[in-house]
mmCIF file of C-alpha atoms and ligand atoms in Angstrom:
data_model
loop_
_atom_site.group_PDB
_atom_site.id
_atom_site.type_symbol
_atom_site.label_atom_id
_atom_site.label_comp_id
_atom_site.label_asym_id
_atom_site.label_seq_id
_atom_site.Cartn_x
_atom_site.Cartn_y
_atom_site.Cartn_z
ATOM 1 C CA MET A 1 10.547 3.596 -9.471
ATOM 2 C CA SER A 2 8.200 2.228 -6.984
ATOM 3 C CA LYS A 3 5.201 3.093 -7.018
ATOM 4 C CA ASP A 4 4.028 5.562 -3.906
ATOM 5 C CA TYR A 5 1.323 3.574 -0.988
ATOM 6 C CA PHE A 6 -0.986 3.765 1.056
ATOM 7 C CA ILE A 7 -2.436 2.492 4.067
ATOM 8 C CA ILE A 8 -5.500 2.155 4.918
ATOM 9 C CA PRO A 9 -5.379 1.010 9.276
ATOM 10 C CA ILE A 10 -8.426 -0.165 10.447
ATOM 11 C CA PHE A 11 -7.792 -0.069 14.834
ATOM 12 C CA VAL A 12 -9.064 -3.482 16.607
ATOM 13 C CA PRO A 13 -9.429 -2.168 19.921
ATOM 14 C CA HIS A 14 -8.737 -5.286 22.504
ATOM 15 C CA LEU A 15 -11.173 -7.151 20.801
ATOM 16 C CA GLY A 16 -9.935 -10.764 21.245
ATOM 17 C CA CYS A 17 -7.008 -10.566 23.813
ATOM 18 C CA PRO A 18 -7.598 -11.330 27.285
ATOM 19 C CA HIS A 19 -4.068 -10.192 28.193
ATOM 20 C CA ASP A 20 -3.723 -7.308 30.498
ATOM 21 C CA CYS A 21 0.170 -6.258 29.259
ATOM 22 C CA VAL A 22 1.344 -3.854 32.677
ATOM 23 C CA PHE A 23 1.660 -0.864 29.590
ATOM 24 C CA CYS A 24 -1.180 -1.393 27.848
ATOM 25 C CA ASN A 25 -4.568 0.497 27.501
ATOM 26 C CA GLN A 26 -5.611 -0.672 23.754
ATOM 27 C CA LYS A 27 -8.750 1.041 24.129
ATOM 28 C CA ARG A 28 -6.847 4.178 24.712
ATOM 29 C CA ILE A 29 -3.883 3.371 22.071
ATOM 30 C CA THR A 30 -6.673 3.678 19.283
ATOM 31 C CA GLY A 31 -8.975 5.813 20.510
ATOM 32 C CA LEU A 32 -11.466 4.146 20.046
ATOM 33 C CA SER A 33 -13.636 1.677 22.758
ATOM 34 C CA THR A 34 -16.510 -0.345 20.823
ATOM 35 C CA ASP A 35 -15.783 -3.631 19.216
ATOM 36 C CA VAL A 36 -15.483 -3.070 14.768
ATOM 37 C CA THR A 37 -17.776 -5.075 13.127
ATOM 38 C CA PRO A 38 -17.455 -5.786 9.461
ATOM 39 C CA GLU A 39 -19.759 -2.547 8.267
ATOM 40 C CA ASP A 40 -17.536 -0.454 9.950
ATOM 41 C CA VAL A 41 -14.672 -2.029 7.714
ATOM 42 C CA GLU A 42 -16.653 -1.206 4.506
ATOM 43 C CA ARG A 43 -17.129 2.105 5.375
ATOM 44 C CA ILE A 44 -13.263 3.067 6.781
ATOM 45 C CA ILE A 45 -12.269 1.485 3.109
ATOM 46 C CA GLU A 46 -15.040 3.412 1.131
ATOM 47 C CA GLU A 47 -13.897 6.391 2.455
ATOM 48 C CA HIS A 48 -10.264 6.262 2.393
ATOM 49 C CA LEU A 49 -10.511 5.033 -1.081
ATOM 50 C CA SER A 50 -12.576 8.357 -2.578
ATOM 51 C CA THR A 51 -9.799 11.017 -0.839
ATOM 52 C CA PHE A 52 -6.709 8.193 -2.820
ATOM 53 C CA PRO A 53 -4.491 10.143 -5.684
ATOM 54 C CA ASN A 54 -6.446 8.868 -9.538
ATOM 55 C CA ARG A 55 -3.186 7.151 -9.965
ATOM 56 C CA GLU A 56 -1.424 3.680 -9.664
ATOM 57 C CA ILE A 57 -0.446 3.266 -6.137
ATOM 58 C CA GLU A 58 -0.434 0.428 -3.797
ATOM 59 C CA ILE A 59 -3.309 -0.290 -1.034
ATOM 60 C CA GLU A 60 -2.781 -2.313 1.931
ATOM 61 C CA VAL A 61 -5.614 -2.538 4.625
ATOM 62 C CA ALA A 62 -4.167 -3.056 7.899
ATOM 63 C CA PHE A 63 -5.681 -4.289 10.817
ATOM 64 C CA TYR A 64 -4.047 -2.644 14.508
ATOM 65 C CA GLY A 65 -4.226 -2.981 17.841
ATOM 66 C CA GLY A 66 -5.805 -5.949 19.715
ATOM 67 C CA SER A 67 -5.004 -9.552 18.553
ATOM 68 C CA PHE A 68 -6.316 -10.214 15.526
ATOM 69 C CA THR A 69 -5.601 -13.745 15.856
ATOM 70 C CA GLY A 70 -7.357 -14.101 19.363
ATOM 71 C CA ILE A 71 -10.953 -13.049 18.316
ATOM 72 C CA HIS A 72 -13.223 -15.490 17.758
ATOM 73 C CA LYS A 73 -12.627 -17.417 14.439
ATOM 74 C CA GLU A 74 -16.756 -16.869 12.569
ATOM 75 C CA ILE A 75 -15.338 -12.960 13.982
ATOM 76 C CA GLN A 76 -12.271 -13.235 11.861
ATOM 77 C CA ARG A 77 -13.740 -14.224 8.796
ATOM 78 C CA LYS A 78 -16.371 -11.273 9.037
ATOM 79 C CA LEU A 79 -13.551 -9.176 8.636
ATOM 80 C CA LEU A 80 -11.427 -10.537 6.603
ATOM 81 C CA ALA A 81 -13.962 -11.279 4.106
ATOM 82 C CA ILE A 82 -14.106 -6.943 3.356
ATOM 83 C CA PRO A 83 -10.941 -6.608 2.626
ATOM 84 C CA LEU A 84 -10.449 -9.213 0.089
ATOM 85 C CA LYS A 85 -13.175 -8.474 -2.076
ATOM 86 C CA TYR A 86 -11.594 -5.935 -2.544
ATOM 87 C CA LYS A 87 -8.165 -7.464 -3.115
ATOM 88 C CA ASN A 88 -9.923 -9.923 -5.769
ATOM 89 C CA ARG A 89 -11.797 -6.666 -7.742
ATOM 90 C CA GLY A 90 -8.141 -5.589 -7.108
ATOM 91 C CA LYS A 91 -9.360 -2.451 -5.701
ATOM 92 C CA ILE A 92 -6.134 -2.900 -2.788
ATOM 93 C CA ASN A 93 -2.865 -4.821 -3.164
ATOM 94 C CA GLY A 94 -2.408 -6.008 0.545
ATOM 95 C CA ILE A 95 -3.864 -7.308 3.243
ATOM 96 C CA ARG A 96 -2.013 -7.023 6.729
ATOM 97 C CA LEU A 97 -2.891 -8.155 10.590
ATOM 98 C CA SER A 98 -0.417 -7.643 13.650
ATOM 99 C CA THR A 99 -0.726 -10.476 17.316
ATOM 100 C CA ARG A 100 0.254 -11.855 19.538
ATOM 101 C CA PRO A 101 3.375 -14.691 18.974
ATOM 102 C CA ASP A 102 1.458 -17.396 21.013
ATOM 103 C CA TYR A 103 -1.775 -16.331 18.652
ATOM 104 C CA ILE A 104 -0.371 -17.918 16.134
ATOM 105 C CA ASP A 105 -1.215 -21.598 15.293
ATOM 106 C CA ARG A 106 -1.015 -23.833 11.407
ATOM 107 C CA GLU A 107 -5.457 -23.569 11.946
ATOM 108 C CA ILE A 108 -5.103 -19.656 12.370
ATOM 109 C CA LEU A 109 -2.519 -19.537 9.297
ATOM 110 C CA ASP A 110 -4.099 -21.838 6.682
ATOM 111 C CA LEU A 111 -7.022 -19.341 7.822
ATOM 112 C CA LEU A 112 -5.135 -16.781 7.314
ATOM 113 C CA LYS A 113 -3.932 -17.966 3.678
ATOM 114 C CA GLU A 114 -7.057 -18.625 2.835
ATOM 115 C CA TYR A 115 -8.150 -14.842 3.219
ATOM 116 C CA LYS A 116 -5.588 -13.830 1.474
ATOM 117 C CA VAL A 117 -3.258 -12.439 4.148
ATOM 118 C CA ASP A 118 0.025 -10.539 2.978
ATOM 119 C CA THR A 119 2.262 -9.788 6.386
ATOM 120 C CA ILE A 120 1.234 -10.782 9.750
ATOM 121 C CA GLU A 121 2.882 -8.664 12.607
ATOM 122 C CA LEU A 122 4.430 -9.821 15.724
ATOM 123 C CA GLY A 123 4.214 -8.084 18.308
ATOM 124 C CA VAL A 124 7.271 -9.502 20.605
ATOM 125 C CA GLN A 125 8.593 -6.263 23.092
ATOM 126 C CA SER A 126 11.240 -8.501 24.525
ATOM 127 C CA LEU A 127 12.946 -11.238 23.684
ATOM 128 C CA ASN A 128 13.982 -11.543 27.571
ATOM 129 C CA ASP A 129 11.463 -13.817 29.688
ATOM 130 C CA GLU A 130 12.414 -11.788 32.231
ATOM 131 C CA VAL A 131 11.174 -8.495 30.937
ATOM 132 C CA LEU A 132 8.373 -9.933 29.015
ATOM 133 C CA ASN A 133 7.475 -12.060 32.537
ATOM 134 C CA ARG A 134 7.976 -8.707 34.872
ATOM 135 C CA SER A 135 5.452 -6.861 31.834
ATOM 136 C CA GLY A 136 2.338 -9.182 32.157
ATOM 137 C CA ARG A 137 3.082 -10.555 28.307
ATOM 138 C CA GLY A 138 2.040 -13.925 29.320
ATOM 139 C CA HIS A 139 4.274 -15.463 26.736
ATOM 140 C CA SER A 140 8.007 -16.462 26.486
ATOM 141 C CA SER A 141 10.715 -15.851 24.150
ATOM 142 C CA HIS A 142 10.309 -20.000 23.264
ATOM 143 C CA GLN A 143 6.512 -19.229 21.522
ATOM 144 C CA VAL A 144 8.256 -16.087 19.610
ATOM 145 C CA TYR A 145 10.455 -17.329 17.709
ATOM 146 C CA ILE A 146 7.738 -20.989 17.053
ATOM 147 C CA ALA A 147 5.372 -18.241 15.531
ATOM 148 C CA ALA A 148 8.169 -16.610 13.784
ATOM 149 C CA ASN A 149 9.142 -19.445 12.156
ATOM 150 C CA LEU A 150 5.704 -20.614 11.695
ATOM 151 C CA ILE A 151 4.943 -17.356 9.780
ATOM 152 C CA LYS A 152 7.374 -17.575 7.813
ATOM 153 C CA GLU A 153 7.338 -21.125 6.912
ATOM 154 C CA TYR A 154 3.513 -20.302 5.199
ATOM 155 C CA GLY A 155 4.878 -17.299 3.455
ATOM 156 C CA PHE A 156 3.671 -14.668 4.603
ATOM 157 C CA ASN A 157 5.505 -11.952 5.198
ATOM 158 C CA LEU A 158 7.448 -11.282 8.701
ATOM 159 C CA GLY A 159 6.351 -7.777 10.259
ATOM 160 C CA LEU A 160 8.594 -7.776 14.223
ATOM 161 C CA GLN A 161 7.641 -4.790 17.129
ATOM 162 C CA MET A 162 9.963 -4.830 19.304
ATOM 163 C CA MET A 163 9.505 -1.697 22.306
ATOM 164 C CA ILE A 164 12.171 -0.401 24.815
ATOM 165 C CA GLY A 165 12.423 0.794 28.639
ATOM 166 C CA LEU A 166 9.798 -1.970 29.708
ATOM 167 C CA VAL A 167 9.669 -3.036 33.531
ATOM 168 C CA GLY A 168 13.634 -4.508 34.121
ATOM 169 C CA ASP A 169 14.484 -4.221 30.743
ATOM 170 C CA ASP A 170 18.170 -1.810 30.373
ATOM 171 C CA ARG A 171 19.932 -0.490 26.690
ATOM 172 C CA GLN A 172 21.848 -4.305 26.446
ATOM 173 C CA LYS A 173 18.853 -6.598 26.979
ATOM 174 C CA SER A 174 17.312 -4.345 23.891
ATOM 175 C CA ILE A 175 20.030 -4.612 21.989
ATOM 176 C CA LEU A 176 20.312 -8.191 22.457
ATOM 177 C CA THR A 177 16.354 -8.637 21.394
ATOM 178 C CA ALA A 178 17.085 -6.628 18.648
ATOM 179 C CA LYS A 179 20.090 -8.482 17.621
ATOM 180 C CA GLU A 180 17.785 -11.908 17.555
ATOM 181 C CA LEU A 181 15.038 -9.927 16.126
ATOM 182 C CA VAL A 182 17.598 -9.921 12.947
ATOM 183 C CA SER A 183 18.663 -13.145 13.495
ATOM 184 C CA LEU A 184 15.013 -13.923 12.554
ATOM 185 C CA ASN A 185 15.483 -11.778 9.277
ATOM 186 C CA PRO A 186 11.869 -10.150 9.326
ATOM 187 C CA TYR A 187 10.851 -8.129 6.302
ATOM 188 C CA CYS A 188 9.586 -5.285 8.491
ATOM 189 C CA VAL A 189 10.410 -3.960 12.089
ATOM 190 C CA ARG A 190 8.346 -1.573 14.219
ATOM 191 C CA ILE A 191 10.469 -0.320 17.647
ATOM 192 C CA TYR A 192 8.125 1.742 20.123
ATOM 193 C CA PRO A 193 10.100 3.209 23.963
ATOM 194 C CA THR A 194 7.467 2.697 26.434
ATOM 195 C CA LEU A 195 5.492 4.732 27.798
ATOM 196 C CA VAL A 196 3.527 5.337 30.830
ATOM 197 C CA ILE A 197 0.131 5.015 28.949
ATOM 198 C CA LYS A 198 -3.109 6.418 31.518
ATOM 199 C CA ASP A 199 -5.018 3.902 33.436
ATOM 200 C CA THR A 200 -2.637 1.102 33.155
ATOM 201 C CA TYR A 201 -0.891 -1.040 35.423
ATOM 202 C CA LEU A 202 2.538 0.903 34.436
ATOM 203 C CA GLU A 203 1.264 4.238 35.336
ATOM 204 C CA LYS A 204 0.209 2.796 39.122
ATOM 205 C CA MET A 205 3.846 1.482 39.141
ATOM 206 C CA TYR A 206 4.907 4.355 37.981
ATOM 207 C CA ARG A 207 3.161 5.897 41.182
ATOM 208 C CA ASP A 208 4.373 4.147 43.524
ATOM 209 C CA ASN A 209 7.639 4.724 42.315
ATOM 210 C CA LYS A 210 8.475 1.391 40.949
ATOM 211 C CA TYR A 211 9.073 2.271 37.976
ATOM 212 C CA LYS A 212 10.916 4.443 35.777
ATOM 213 C CA PRO A 213 10.805 5.634 32.240
ATOM 214 C CA LEU A 214 13.200 6.271 30.011
ATOM 215 C CA SER A 215 14.483 9.744 29.808
ATOM 216 C CA LEU A 216 14.210 11.339 26.037
ATOM 217 C CA GLU A 217 17.471 11.302 26.099
ATOM 218 C CA GLU A 218 18.219 7.246 26.572
ATOM 219 C CA ALA A 219 15.380 6.475 24.271
ATOM 220 C CA VAL A 220 16.839 8.214 21.278
ATOM 221 C CA ASP A 221 20.271 7.128 22.218
ATOM 222 C CA ILE A 222 19.612 3.116 22.519
ATOM 223 C CA THR A 223 17.357 3.732 19.956
ATOM 224 C CA THR A 224 19.872 4.556 17.504
ATOM 225 C CA ASP A 225 21.486 1.445 18.137
ATOM 226 C CA LEU A 226 18.574 -0.287 17.310
ATOM 227 C CA LEU A 227 18.127 1.549 14.403
ATOM 228 C CA MET A 228 21.753 1.246 12.778
ATOM 229 C CA LEU A 229 21.773 -2.375 13.177
ATOM 230 C CA PHE A 230 18.440 -3.595 11.371
ATOM 231 C CA GLU A 231 19.891 -0.098 8.229
ATOM 232 C CA TYR A 232 23.369 -2.621 8.192
ATOM 233 C CA TYR A 233 21.113 -5.894 7.720
ATOM 234 C CA ASP A 234 18.786 -3.986 5.528
ATOM 235 C CA ILE A 235 16.024 -4.370 7.307
ATOM 236 C CA ASP A 236 12.981 -2.053 7.165
ATOM 237 C CA VAL A 237 12.395 -0.537 10.062
ATOM 238 C CA ILE A 238 8.660 0.883 9.400
ATOM 239 C CA ARG A 239 7.916 2.521 12.885
ATOM 240 C CA VAL A 240 9.812 4.487 15.586
ATOM 241 C CA GLY A 241 7.191 5.731 18.498
ATOM 242 C CA LEU A 242 3.857 5.778 18.831
ATOM 243 C CA GLN A 243 2.139 7.685 16.539
ATOM 244 C CA PRO A 244 0.682 10.971 18.337
ATOM 245 C CA THR A 245 -2.681 11.529 18.363
ATOM 246 C CA ASP A 246 -5.024 14.381 19.966
ATOM 247 C CA ASN A 247 -4.596 12.386 23.405
ATOM 248 C CA ILE A 248 -1.622 9.992 22.253
ATOM 249 C CA THR A 249 0.728 13.294 23.728
ATOM 250 C CA LEU A 250 2.136 14.363 26.961
ATOM 251 C CA GLY A 251 -0.411 15.159 29.514
ATOM 252 C CA LYS A 252 -3.456 13.196 27.638
ATOM 253 C CA ASP A 253 -3.078 10.163 27.947
ATOM 254 C CA VAL A 254 0.275 10.132 28.232
ATOM 255 C CA VAL A 255 1.269 10.221 31.442
ATOM 256 C CA ALA A 256 5.052 9.696 31.324
ATOM 257 C CA GLY A 257 8.003 8.532 29.280
ATOM 258 C CA PRO A 258 9.630 9.501 26.529
ATOM 259 C CA PHE A 259 7.474 10.996 24.056
ATOM 260 C CA HIS A 260 8.028 12.880 21.647
ATOM 261 C CA PRO A 261 5.950 13.805 18.091
ATOM 262 C CA SER A 262 8.949 13.723 16.019
ATOM 263 C CA PHE A 263 10.777 10.626 18.424
ATOM 264 C CA ARG A 264 12.190 9.039 14.650
ATOM 265 C CA GLN A 265 13.565 11.805 13.341
ATOM 266 C CA LEU A 266 15.461 12.902 16.495
ATOM 267 C CA VAL A 267 16.877 9.730 16.297
ATOM 268 C CA GLU A 268 17.582 9.850 12.651
ATOM 269 C CA SER A 269 19.606 13.270 13.023
ATOM 270 C CA ASN A 270 21.181 11.528 16.014
ATOM 271 C CA ILE A 271 22.630 9.273 13.936
ATOM 272 C CA TYR A 272 23.299 12.167 10.806
ATOM 273 C CA LYS A 273 25.638 13.786 14.277
ATOM 274 C CA ILE A 274 27.294 10.077 14.894
ATOM 275 C CA ILE A 275 28.596 10.009 10.997
ATOM 276 C CA LEU A 276 29.337 13.415 10.435
ATOM 277 C CA SER A 277 31.506 13.594 14.051
ATOM 278 C CA ASP A 278 33.289 10.487 12.973
ATOM 279 C CA HIS A 279 34.151 11.952 9.419
ATOM 280 C CA ILE A 280 35.212 15.236 11.197
ATOM 281 C CA ASP A 281 37.348 13.765 13.377
ATOM 282 C CA ALA A 282 39.588 12.442 10.701
ATOM 283 C CA TYR A 283 40.450 15.733 10.098
ATOM 284 C CA ASP A 284 43.504 17.589 12.136
ATOM 285 C CA LYS A 285 41.065 20.380 13.778
ATOM 286 C CA SER A 286 43.944 22.976 13.757
ATOM 287 C CA ILE A 287 43.397 22.983 10.319
ATOM 288 C CA ILE A 288 39.731 22.937 10.443
ATOM 289 C CA GLN A 289 39.378 25.529 12.243
ATOM 290 C CA GLY A 290 37.537 29.033 11.152
ATOM 291 C CA LYS A 291 36.464 26.779 7.911
ATOM 292 C CA THR A 292 33.419 26.619 6.122
ATOM 293 C CA MET A 293 31.637 23.138 5.567
ATOM 294 C CA VAL A 294 29.488 22.501 2.945
ATOM 295 C CA ILE A 295 27.135 19.237 3.109
ATOM 296 C CA GLU A 296 25.470 17.808 -0.004
ATOM 297 C CA ALA A 297 22.639 15.150 0.694
ATOM 298 C CA ASN A 298 19.500 13.501 -0.792
ATOM 299 C CA GLY A 299 16.732 16.449 -0.049
ATOM 300 C CA LYS A 300 14.966 13.647 2.400
ATOM 301 C CA ASN A 301 17.483 13.950 4.487
ATOM 302 C CA ILE A 302 18.250 17.620 4.580
ATOM 303 C CA SER A 303 16.397 18.180 8.133
ATOM 304 C CA SER A 304 17.259 15.273 10.254
ATOM 305 C CA ILE A 305 20.906 16.729 8.841
ATOM 306 C CA ALA A 306 20.744 19.577 10.317
ATOM 307 C CA GLY A 307 18.642 18.594 13.213
ATOM 308 C CA GLN A 308 15.759 19.609 14.955
ATOM 309 C CA LYS A 309 16.021 23.236 15.716
ATOM 310 C CA SER A 310 19.262 23.049 13.352
ATOM 311 C CA SER A 311 21.044 21.556 16.261
ATOM 312 C CA ASN A 312 23.588 19.089 14.575
ATOM 313 C CA ILE A 313 24.619 22.050 13.306
ATOM 314 C CA LYS A 314 25.423 24.276 16.227
ATOM 315 C CA TYR A 315 26.499 21.669 17.997
ATOM 316 C CA LEU A 316 29.325 20.411 15.461
ATOM 317 C CA THR A 317 29.929 24.405 14.184
ATOM 318 C CA GLN A 318 30.751 24.185 18.643
ATOM 319 C CA LYS A 319 32.546 21.041 18.568
ATOM 320 C CA TYR A 320 35.152 21.208 15.840
ATOM 321 C CA GLY A 321 35.524 25.850 15.956
ATOM 322 C CA PHE A 322 34.017 25.717 12.282
ATOM 323 C CA ASN A 323 33.146 29.185 10.571
ATOM 324 C CA LYS A 324 29.888 28.186 8.693
ATOM 325 C CA ILE A 325 28.497 24.786 7.840
ATOM 326 C CA LYS A 326 26.143 25.046 4.947
ATOM 327 C CA ILE A 327 23.559 21.878 3.584
ATOM 328 C CA TYR A 328 22.282 21.680 -0.033
ATOM 329 C CA GLN A 329 20.012 19.497 -1.298
ATOM 330 C CA LYS A 330 21.554 16.932 -4.233
ATOM 331 C CA ASP A 331 20.053 14.319 -6.512
ATOM 332 C CA ILE A 332 22.525 11.606 -5.015
ATOM 333 C CA PRO A 333 21.180 8.574 -3.532
ATOM 334 C CA MET A 334 19.737 8.389 0.626
ATOM 335 C CA GLY A 335 22.395 6.541 1.405
ATOM 336 C CA VAL A 336 25.241 9.151 0.948
ATOM 337 C CA ILE A 337 26.851 12.507 1.958
ATOM 338 C CA ASN A 338 29.329 14.705 -0.200
ATOM 339 C CA ILE A 339 31.831 17.286 2.290
ATOM 340 C CA CYS A 340 33.304 19.650 0.688
ATOM 341 C CA MET A 341 36.302 21.105 3.329
ATOM 342 C CA ASP A 342 39.043 22.883 3.095
ATOM 343 C CA ASP A 343 38.948 22.031 -0.173
ATOM 344 C CA LYS A 344 38.910 18.785 -0.041
ATOM 345 C CA PHE A 345 35.823 16.346 -1.916
ATOM 346 C CA ASP A 346 34.837 13.297 0.446
ATOM 347 C CA ILE A 347 31.993 11.019 -0.711
ATOM 348 C CA ILE A 348 30.691 9.162 2.640
ATOM 349 C CA ASP A 349 29.030 6.206 2.492
ATOM 350 C CA ARG A 350 26.328 6.334 5.247
ATOM 351 C CA LYS A 351 25.892 2.131 5.779
ATOM 352 C CA GLU A 352 29.900 2.179 6.086
ATOM 353 C CA ILE A 353 30.332 4.790 9.363
ATOM 354 C CA VAL A 354 26.487 3.154 10.392
ATOM 355 C CA GLY A 355 29.566 -1.006 10.195
ATOM 356 C CA LYS A 356 32.118 0.773 11.788
ATOM 357 C CA TYR A 357 29.837 2.279 14.588
ATOM 358 C CA LEU A 358 28.557 -0.619 15.299
ATOM 359 C CA LYS A 359 31.839 -2.582 15.479
ATOM 360 C CA ASP A 360 33.265 0.040 17.653
ATOM 361 C CA LYS A 361 30.844 -0.399 20.093
ATOM 362 C CA ALA A 362 30.781 -4.205 19.980
ATOM 363 C CA ILE A 363 27.085 -4.746 18.735
ATOM 364 C CA ILE A 364 28.047 -6.583 15.805
HETATM 365 S S1 SF4 B 1 -1.356 -8.337 24.082
HETATM 366 FE FE1 SF4 B 1 -1.469 -6.588 22.800
HETATM 367 S S2 SF4 B 1 -3.614 -5.497 23.107
HETATM 368 FE FE2 SF4 B 1 -3.403 -7.613 24.163
HETATM 369 S S3 SF4 B 1 -3.106 -6.285 26.574
HETATM 370 FE FE3 SF4 B 1 -1.064 -7.094 25.644
HETATM 371 S S4 SF4 B 1 -0.250 -5.298 24.180
HETATM 372 FE FE4 SF4 B 1 -2.753 -4.676 24.633
#
């Protein structure tokens, strides 16, 4: 059984980043406006270590926000020396950081190797050059490929972050970006729907009617296809949607856009809606009408199968005319669902239906 995994997040707000991506206000996203010092890093690590359970666990220190490798090299060394000390003493297991594709070269990677960094996450956002350009990213798609390949050549774990709903973006471009990310064979991926954050250029564009954010429904729909695509290729999607905080919520720093505190769960529920509908569609509707459908699933999947406020149960009951849908927890793998309907018992292999869905939609 794999060990429980804990992360010690250290936010490096805008430090080292002279860019102004239209959607970004790092100070608001991280909730911090001061530069992080090595003393801060040590204090944060100590604080977290004192709260972790006293058993064998995996711990990773992660530098988030800003563009870590854009920071002055001497400051990078001072910041990295702290987690390195803890790693050498066996108190933490890994070090990760995020940065921009154009802030990766051999000299930087040599430095990160020296400080035993394990994972480098690149903010890719899109692999469409027009979208990158209109988002003010200041780098090309070509630079992403170069950086990603170099990171892998050095033996780091490669993380890739993409956004949907950027300026000039659409579903097709997002799917193409995701397919290209798959081709880079990353260790993990993050997907962020674009939100209009206060005090960004995007906010001005939005207020001037020059940018229309995705609706929540559109964002869930596009992310459903992306999540299924990454799942099909066994790529771990470690985050979907911006982490809600006291300020990252609609009406505070989020001015507009597809924000939802449980965005990933909305997407996961939508995936189960598709999987279950696909299975039930194979039945003669007149036979199953008025019957009870029993679903057995791993406990971790139950709430996504039911949907928020039982939305999937309501949808399927109404669409197929069931008398009732019951969901039971069972000790079975996450990728399997058992269905009992009209005295028939079926085992659904989630990945098989995901593949079929992607092929039907000509995504793969
Ligand atoms: S590169 Fe990253 S930190 Fe810098 S402005 Fe763009 S999104 Fe923000």
